[in-house]
Coordinates of C-alpha atoms in Angstrom, one line a residue:
M1 CA -9.7 -35.7 3.2
A2 CA -8.9 -33.6 6.4
V3 CA -5.3 -34.8 6.2
G4 CA -5.1 -33.7 2.6
N5 CA -6.5 -30.3 3.3
S6 CA -4.1 -29.8 6.2
A7 CA -1.2 -30.7 3.9
M8 CA -2.4 -28.3 1.2
S9 CA -2.7 -25.6 3.8
A10 CA 0.7 -26.2 5.2
N11 CA 2.2 -26.2 1.7
K12 CA 0.5 -22.9 0.9
E13 CA 1.8 -21.4 4.1
H14 CA 5.3 -22.7 3.3
H15 CA 5.3 -21.0 -0.1
G16 CA 3.8 -17.9 1.4
T17 CA 6.7 -17.8 3.9
R18 CA 9.2 -18.3 1.2
R19 CA 7.7 -15.4 -0.8
L20 CA 7.8 -13.1 2.2
A21 CA 11.3 -14.1 3.0
H22 CA 12.3 -13.3 -0.6
L23 CA 10.6 -9.9 -0.3
R24 CA 12.4 -9.1 2.9
L25 CA 15.8 -10.2 1.5
C26 CA 15.3 -8.1 -1.6
S27 CA 14.4 -5.0 0.5
R28 CA 17.8 -5.2 2.3
L29 CA 20.0 -4.8 -0.8
P30 CA 23.2 -2.7 0.1
F31 CA 23.2 1.0 -0.5
V32 CA 25.5 2.6 -3.1
D33 CA 29.1 3.3 -2.1
R34 CA 29.8 7.0 -2.4
V35 CA 33.6 7.0 -2.0
S36 CA 34.2 8.2 -5.5
Q37 CA 32.3 9.0 -8.6
M38 CA 33.7 6.0 -10.4
R39 CA 32.8 3.6 -7.6
H40 CA 29.4 5.3 -7.3
L41 CA 28.7 4.6 -11.0
V42 CA 29.9 1.0 -10.8
F43 CA 28.0 0.2 -7.6
A44 CA 24.9 2.0 -8.9
V45 CA 24.8 -0.1 -12.1
G46 CA 25.3 -3.3 -10.0
F47 CA 22.6 -2.2 -7.6
L48 CA 20.1 -1.7 -10.4
I49 CA 21.0 -5.1 -11.9
S50 CA 20.6 -6.8 -8.5
L51 CA 17.3 -5.0 -7.8
S52 CA 15.9 -6.0 -11.2
A53 CA 16.8 -9.6 -10.7
C54 CA 15.5 -9.6 -7.2
A55 CA 12.2 -7.9 -8.1
T56 CA 11.5 -10.4 -10.9
G57 CA 12.8 -13.5 -9.2
G58 CA 15.7 -13.6 -11.8
S59 CA 13.4 -13.5 -14.8
V60 CA 11.3 -11.1 -16.7
P61 CA 7.6 -11.3 -15.5
P62 CA 5.2 -12.4 -18.2
P63 CA 2.6 -9.9 -19.4
V64 CA -0.2 -9.3 -17.0
K65 CA -3.6 -10.4 -18.3
L66 CA -6.3 -8.2 -16.7
P67 CA -9.6 -6.8 -18.1
Y68 CA -8.2 -3.3 -17.8
P69 CA -4.8 -1.6 -18.3
A70 CA -3.9 -1.2 -14.6
W71 CA -5.4 -1.4 -11.1
Y72 CA -5.0 1.5 -8.6
I73 CA -3.9 2.2 -5.1
G74 CA -5.3 5.3 -3.3
F75 CA -4.4 6.8 0.1
A76 CA -6.8 8.3 2.6
A77 CA -6.6 9.7 6.1
P78 CA -9.0 11.5 8.5
R79 CA -9.2 15.3 8.3
H80 CA -6.2 17.0 10.0
M81 CA -4.6 13.6 10.8
E82 CA -1.8 14.3 8.2
V83 CA 0.3 11.5 6.8
W84 CA 3.2 11.0 4.5
V85 CA 3.5 7.6 2.8
E86 CA 7.1 6.5 2.4
S87 CA 6.5 3.4 0.3
V88 CA 4.1 0.7 -0.9
D89 CA 5.6 -2.6 -2.1
V90 CA 3.5 -5.3 -3.8
L91 CA 3.8 -9.0 -3.9
D92 CA 1.5 -10.0 -6.7
Q93 CA -0.4 -13.3 -7.1
R94 CA 2.3 -14.7 -9.3
G95 CA 4.9 -14.3 -6.6
Y96 CA 6.7 -11.3 -8.2
V97 CA 7.8 -8.4 -6.0
F98 CA 7.6 -4.7 -7.0
F99 CA 9.1 -2.1 -4.8
N100 CA 7.9 1.5 -4.3
V101 CA 4.9 1.4 -6.5
H102 CA 3.4 4.3 -4.7
A103 CA 4.2 7.0 -2.1
G104 CA 3.4 10.5 -1.1
V105 CA 0.4 12.4 0.2
A106 CA -3.1 11.2 1.0
G107 CA -6.6 12.4 0.4
Y108 CA -8.4 13.6 3.5
T109 CA -11.9 12.9 4.8
R110 CA -14.4 15.6 5.8
K111 CA -14.0 15.1 9.6
P112 CA -11.3 14.0 12.0
E113 CA -13.3 11.2 13.6
G114 CA -14.3 8.0 11.8
W115 CA -13.9 7.1 8.1
H116 CA -15.5 7.5 4.8
K117 CA -15.6 4.5 2.5
G118 CA -12.6 4.5 0.2
T119 CA -11.6 6.9 -2.5
S120 CA -11.8 6.7 -6.3
G121 CA -8.7 7.4 -8.4
G122 CA -5.2 6.9 -7.0
K123 CA -2.1 5.9 -8.8
P124 CA -2.3 3.2 -11.6
I125 CA -0.2 0.2 -10.8
N126 CA 1.0 -0.8 -14.2
N127 CA 2.4 -4.2 -15.3
V128 CA 1.7 -5.7 -11.9
D129 CA -0.7 -8.6 -11.4
L130 CA -3.4 -8.6 -8.7
P131 CA -2.0 -8.2 -5.2
D132 CA -1.4 -11.0 -2.8
Q133 CA 0.3 -8.8 -0.2
L134 CA 0.9 -5.1 0.3
L135 CA 3.8 -3.7 2.4
L136 CA 3.0 -0.2 3.6
R137 CA 5.3 2.2 5.4
W138 CA 4.2 5.7 6.4
Q139 CA 4.7 8.6 8.8
S140 CA 1.9 9.9 11.0
L141 CA 2.9 13.6 11.1
V142 CA 0.6 14.6 13.9
E143 CA 2.0 12.2 16.6
P144 CA 4.7 12.0 15.1
Q145 CA 5.4 8.3 14.5
A146 CA 6.5 6.0 11.8
Y147 CA 4.6 2.8 11.1
K148 CA 4.8 -0.3 8.9
I149 CA 2.5 -3.2 8.1
S150 CA 2.2 -6.2 5.8
I151 CA -1.4 -6.8 4.6
R152 CA -2.5 -10.1 3.1
I153 CA -5.1 -9.5 0.5
P154 CA -7.9 -12.1 0.6
Q155 CA -8.8 -14.1 -2.5
W156 CA -12.3 -12.7 -2.6
V157 CA -10.8 -9.2 -3.2
R158 CA -8.9 -10.5 -6.3
D159 CA -12.1 -12.2 -7.5
E160 CA -14.0 -8.9 -7.1
M161 CA -11.3 -7.0 -9.0
I162 CA -11.9 -8.9 -12.2
K163 CA -15.7 -9.3 -12.0
P164 CA -17.6 -6.8 -14.2
E165 CA -20.6 -5.1 -12.7
K166 CA -22.9 -2.3 -13.8
G167 CA -22.9 0.8 -11.7
F168 CA -24.1 4.4 -12.0
C169 CA -21.2 6.8 -12.8
L170 CA -21.9 10.2 -11.2
W171 CA -19.1 11.8 -13.3
A172 CA -20.8 10.6 -16.5
G173 CA -24.4 10.7 -15.5
E174 CA -25.1 7.2 -16.8
W175 CA -24.9 3.5 -16.0
K176 CA -21.8 1.7 -17.2
E177 CA -20.0 -1.6 -16.8
D178 CA -17.2 -1.1 -14.3
F179 CA -14.7 -3.1 -12.2
R180 CA -13.6 -2.6 -8.6
D181 CA -10.1 -1.9 -9.6
T182 CA -9.0 0.5 -6.7
I183 CA -7.6 -0.5 -3.4
T184 CA -7.7 2.4 -0.8
L185 CA -5.4 2.4 2.2
G186 CA -6.7 4.5 5.0
M187 CA -4.1 5.5 7.7
A188 CA -4.9 7.0 11.1
P189 CA -2.9 7.8 14.3
G190 CA -2.0 4.9 16.5
G191 CA -1.1 2.8 13.4
I192 CA -4.6 2.0 12.4
V193 CA -5.1 1.0 8.7
K194 CA -8.4 0.4 6.9
V195 CA -8.6 -1.1 3.4
W196 CA -11.4 -0.7 0.9
L197 CA -12.0 -2.0 -2.6
G198 CA -14.1 -0.1 -5.1
G199 CA -14.3 1.5 -8.5
S200 CA -15.1 4.8 -10.1
C201 CA -18.7 3.7 -10.8
L202 CA -19.1 1.1 -8.0
G203 CA -19.4 1.4 -4.3
F204 CA -16.5 0.6 -2.0
K205 CA -16.4 -2.6 0.2
E206 CA -14.4 -2.8 3.3
V207 CA -11.6 -5.4 3.2
G208 CA -10.5 -5.1 6.8
R209 CA -9.1 -3.1 9.7
Y210 CA -5.5 -3.7 10.7
Q211 CA -3.0 -2.6 13.3
A212 CA 0.4 -1.5 12.1
K213 CA 3.7 -1.8 14.1
I214 CA 6.0 1.1 15.0
E215 CA 8.9 1.2 12.6
P216 CA 11.9 0.7 14.9
L217 CA 14.3 2.5 12.5
G218 CA 12.0 5.6 12.6
P219 CA 11.0 7.7 9.6
N220 CA 12.8 6.9 6.3
Q221 CA 14.4 3.9 8.1
D222 CA 17.6 5.9 8.7
G223 CA 17.6 6.3 12.4
K224 CA 17.8 10.1 12.2
G225 CA 14.2 10.7 13.5
L226 CA 13.5 13.4 10.8
F227 CA 9.9 13.4 9.6
Y228 CA 8.7 14.7 6.3
R229 CA 7.4 17.9 7.8
A230 CA 5.4 19.3 10.8
P231 CA 1.6 19.3 10.6
N232 CA 0.2 22.3 8.8
P233 CA -1.0 25.2 10.9
A234 CA -4.7 24.3 10.6
A235 CA -4.1 20.7 11.6
Q236 CA -1.9 21.7 14.5
A237 CA -4.5 24.2 15.7
W238 CA -7.3 21.6 15.6
I239 CA -5.1 19.1 17.5
D240 CA -4.1 21.6 20.1
Q241 CA -7.7 22.4 20.8
H242 CA -9.3 18.9 20.6
G243 CA -6.4 16.4 20.8
I244 CA -6.0 13.3 18.6
P245 CA -9.3 11.3 18.7
Y246 CA -7.7 7.8 19.3
G247 CA -10.3 5.1 19.3
S248 CA -12.6 6.6 16.7
W249 CA -11.1 4.8 13.7

């Protein structure tokens, strides 16, 4: 029995490695040639066709069967620790890859030190099955530094995402059946990432705390070192006075 379990584990790891390799290969598709407008158009069409085939493994994904129209991804960061999310890619539980499903600004907590517990809302991730892996790339504007991380989502999280549960909805003032359909990605200086799972009427559960790596190509992966923007005046003033509270996240 032990041998069988080891073989199954090795086989699972093998398939996981193949999926990740597929994801990395797809993310390195060539950029469009801009030599002329005609070549631009031809290469753009070819790029879109290649990207479509790559993201779907060469076939159209079957319809997603979930107990709700879409699950959500939300962003969070400690107060004054400003971030800009460059991209989130999803490898779903079927093995399909979806690029740039979310990006942009984060919601901020009430204080710079420590965390709150997730955030409701976020962006709906339509036509994508439950996540097996998330690839996050973001800019910490206050350091400044660019980070990237691949986060494996545990099976218990996917189980929770489709389990109905009654909760009190503050926004409705009543008890309702709800799902934990929101994954929150919390980002802090030093490349710290915290992940929570929750719902609009249900409390958030911590999934884990992770350490991201510095993106060697820098912000936007273009080697130019240009960040989205400088910290806003209030954030910069707080940091000038107190410093960045590394170790509190």
